Short mmCIF file of C-alpha atoms in Angstrom, two decimals:
data_model
loop_
_atom_site.label_atom_id
_atom_site.label_comp_id
_atom_site.label_asym_id
_atom_site.label_seq_id
_atom_site.Cartn_x
_atom_site.Cartn_y
_atom_site.Cartn_z
CA MET Q 1 0.00 0.00 0.00
CA ASP Q 2 1.14 3.52 -0.73
CA SER Q 3 2.60 5.50 2.11
CA TYR Q 4 0.00 8.00 0.93
CA LEU Q 5 -2.72 5.99 2.66
CA ASN Q 6 -1.58 7.25 6.05
CA VAL Q 7 -1.86 10.83 4.79
CA ALA Q 8 -5.25 9.99 3.32
CA LYS Q 9 -6.42 8.68 6.69
CA ILE Q 10 -5.42 11.99 8.24
CA ILE Q 11 -7.49 13.75 5.56
CA HIS Q 12 -10.46 11.59 6.57
CA LEU Q 13 -10.05 12.50 10.22
CA GLN Q 14 -10.17 16.20 9.40
CA GLY Q 15 -13.92 16.00 8.75
CA LEU Q 16 -13.67 17.42 5.23
CA ASP Q 17 -16.51 17.08 2.74
CA GLU Q 18 -16.07 14.69 -0.19
CA LEU Q 19 -14.91 17.32 -2.67
CA ALA Q 20 -12.29 18.69 -0.30
CA LYS Q 21 -11.10 15.13 0.40
CA ALA Q 22 -10.93 14.36 -3.32
CA ASN Q 23 -8.94 17.56 -3.97
CA MET Q 24 -6.44 16.85 -1.21
CA LEU Q 25 -6.15 13.17 -2.09
CA THR Q 26 -5.46 13.78 -5.78
CA LEU Q 27 -2.95 16.53 -5.00
CA ILE Q 28 -1.03 14.12 -2.79
CA VAL Q 29 -1.30 10.92 -4.82
CA PHE Q 30 -0.79 12.41 -8.30
CA LYS Q 31 1.81 14.98 -7.20
CA ASP Q 32 4.71 13.49 -9.16
CA LYS Q 33 2.81 11.73 -11.97
CA LYS Q 34 2.93 12.87 -15.59
CA ASP Q 35 0.43 12.25 -18.38
CA LYS Q 36 1.24 10.91 -21.86
CA ALA Q 37 2.06 14.44 -23.03
CA GLY Q 38 4.52 14.89 -20.16
CA ASP Q 39 2.32 17.35 -18.28
CA PRO Q 40 1.50 17.05 -14.58
CA TYR Q 41 -1.30 14.47 -14.31
CA ILE Q 42 -3.18 16.65 -11.84
CA ARG Q 43 -3.80 19.09 -14.71
CA HIS Q 44 -5.85 16.42 -16.51
CA LEU Q 45 -7.85 15.65 -13.37
CA ASN Q 46 -8.53 19.35 -12.81
CA ASN Q 47 -9.55 19.84 -16.46
CA VAL Q 48 -12.07 17.00 -16.20
CA SER Q 49 -13.34 18.31 -12.85
CA GLU Q 50 -13.83 21.82 -14.22
CA SER Q 51 -16.42 20.41 -16.64
CA PHE Q 52 -18.84 20.10 -13.73
CA LYS Q 53 -20.73 22.67 -11.67
CA ASP Q 54 -21.82 20.37 -8.85
CA ASP Q 55 -19.59 19.00 -6.09
CA LYS Q 56 -20.48 15.36 -6.78
CA GLY Q 57 -19.48 15.65 -10.44
CA LYS Q 58 -16.26 17.45 -9.52
CA CYS Q 59 -15.44 14.82 -6.90
CA VAL Q 60 -15.96 11.87 -9.25
CA ALA Q 61 -14.00 13.64 -11.99
CA LEU Q 62 -11.04 14.23 -9.68
CA LEU Q 63 -11.02 10.59 -8.55
CA HIS Q 64 -11.85 8.91 -11.87
CA ASP Q 65 -8.30 7.51 -12.37
CA ILE Q 66 -7.28 6.85 -8.77
CA ILE Q 67 -7.98 3.09 -8.83
CA GLU Q 68 -6.41 2.46 -12.25
CA ASP Q 69 -3.33 4.63 -11.74
CA THR Q 70 -2.45 4.20 -8.05
CA SER Q 71 -2.47 1.45 -5.47
CA PHE Q 72 -5.65 2.79 -3.87
CA THR Q 73 -8.58 0.39 -3.75
CA PHE Q 74 -12.31 0.91 -3.43
CA ASP Q 75 -12.05 -0.32 0.15
CA ASP Q 76 -9.55 2.48 0.83
CA LEU Q 77 -11.96 5.06 -0.59
CA ILE Q 78 -14.80 3.64 1.49
CA ALA Q 79 -12.58 3.81 4.58
CA LEU Q 80 -11.92 7.46 3.75
CA GLY Q 81 -15.63 8.17 3.91
CA PHE Q 82 -16.62 8.50 0.27
CA SER Q 83 -20.30 7.73 -0.29
CA LYS Q 84 -21.67 4.58 -1.90
CA ASP Q 85 -22.91 6.71 -4.79
CA ILE Q 86 -19.43 8.11 -5.48
CA ILE Q 87 -17.89 4.64 -5.15
CA SER Q 88 -20.40 2.98 -7.49
CA THR Q 89 -19.81 5.69 -10.09
CA LEU Q 90 -16.04 5.26 -9.79
CA GLN Q 91 -16.46 1.49 -10.18
CA LEU Q 92 -18.13 2.06 -13.54
CA LEU Q 93 -15.35 4.46 -14.55
CA THR Q 94 -12.59 1.99 -13.67
CA ASN Q 95 -11.51 -0.26 -16.51
CA ASP Q 96 -11.07 -3.55 -14.71
CA LEU Q 97 -12.02 -5.63 -17.74
CA GLY Q 98 -8.69 -5.43 -19.56
CA ASP Q 99 -10.55 -4.66 -22.79
CA TYR Q 100 -11.29 -1.00 -23.50
CA ASP Q 101 -14.20 -1.66 -25.87
CA LYS Q 102 -15.91 -3.95 -23.36
CA TYR Q 103 -15.32 -1.34 -20.66
CA ILE Q 104 -16.99 1.38 -22.77
CA ASP Q 105 -19.87 -0.99 -23.61
CA ARG Q 106 -20.40 -1.71 -19.90
CA LEU Q 107 -20.47 2.01 -19.21
CA ILE Q 108 -23.00 2.57 -22.00
CA LYS Q 109 -25.27 -0.20 -20.72
CA SER Q 110 -25.36 1.37 -17.27
CA ASN Q 111 -27.94 3.94 -16.25
CA ASN Q 112 -25.32 6.08 -14.53
CA ILE Q 113 -25.42 9.38 -16.43
CA LEU Q 114 -22.75 10.98 -14.21
CA ALA Q 115 -20.27 8.20 -15.04
CA LYS Q 116 -20.93 8.77 -18.75
CA LYS Q 117 -20.54 12.55 -18.42
CA VAL Q 118 -17.24 12.14 -16.55
CA LYS Q 119 -15.98 9.72 -19.19
CA ILE Q 120 -16.95 12.14 -21.95
CA ALA Q 121 -15.13 14.99 -20.17
CA ASP Q 122 -12.14 12.66 -19.68
CA LEU Q 123 -12.11 11.77 -23.37
CA LEU Q 124 -12.42 15.40 -24.45
CA ASP Q 125 -9.38 16.32 -22.40
CA ASN Q 126 -7.47 13.27 -23.67
CA MET Q 127 -8.30 14.23 -27.27
CA ASN Q 128 -7.05 17.80 -26.86
CA LEU Q 129 -4.24 17.95 -29.41
CA ASN Q 130 -2.93 21.22 -27.96
CA ARG Q 131 -1.54 19.41 -24.93
CA PHE Q 132 1.09 17.72 -27.11
CA GLU Q 133 4.17 19.74 -27.95
CA GLU Q 134 4.78 17.33 -30.79
CA LEU Q 135 2.08 14.87 -31.81
CA ASP Q 136 3.63 11.58 -32.85
CA LYS Q 137 1.95 8.70 -34.68
CA THR Q 138 1.47 6.63 -31.51
CA ASN Q 139 -0.43 9.39 -29.72
CA PHE Q 140 -2.40 10.29 -32.83
CA ASP Q 141 -3.41 6.66 -33.40
CA ARG Q 142 -4.48 6.29 -29.75
CA ILE Q 143 -6.65 9.40 -30.02
CA ARG Q 144 -8.20 8.31 -33.30
CA ASN Q 145 -8.67 4.60 -32.63
CA LYS Q 146 -9.49 4.63 -28.93
CA TYR Q 147 -10.72 7.97 -27.66
CA ILE Q 148 -12.73 9.25 -30.62
CA LYS Q 149 -14.42 5.87 -31.09
CA ALA Q 150 -15.42 5.75 -27.39
CA TYR Q 151 -16.55 9.39 -27.44
CA ILE Q 152 -18.87 8.78 -30.39
CA LYS Q 153 -20.39 5.70 -28.73
CA LEU Q 154 -21.06 7.59 -25.49
CA ILE Q 155 -22.51 10.64 -27.25
CA GLU Q 156 -24.79 8.43 -29.36
CA ASP Q 157 -25.97 6.66 -26.20
CA LEU Q 158 -26.82 9.95 -24.50
CA GLU Q 159 -28.55 11.17 -27.65
CA ARG Q 160 -30.72 8.02 -27.72
CA ARG Q 161 -31.64 8.54 -24.07
CA ILE Q 162 -32.51 12.21 -24.57
CA LEU Q 163 -34.60 11.65 -27.71
CA LYS Q 164 -36.41 8.64 -26.25
#
């Protein structure tokens, strides 16, 4: 387990609300991590979070990669006092299937609109070509073949639900 868990437990003991906990936790855990463009990873999490007006959306957006990209578990997040609703949304946003297409399909089949909105905001930030100083073929192919495809599927799902 990360040595960060002890710091996280202290955060929990401070009696902070979920958004404040999520902010502090991501600042600590992602402090030294970089994204695929070489930028501080926290910038991506903040960009996704800024897509939301409500605290719950911001909280989920900040934490959407914590299980995949750190040693934190859902049990750790529960122990830190995050609600069942936040946890269940994060479970949908965590690719634990090993297959990205199946992961996106599972997300689409769910009725969790917040999870879909966070994933769309995540994809939009990941597809932002301006974050790359130099866009190489590997990054371009990942954006085209993975992110754009998933984005279209999620947008089409939301469109079907709205026009129902």
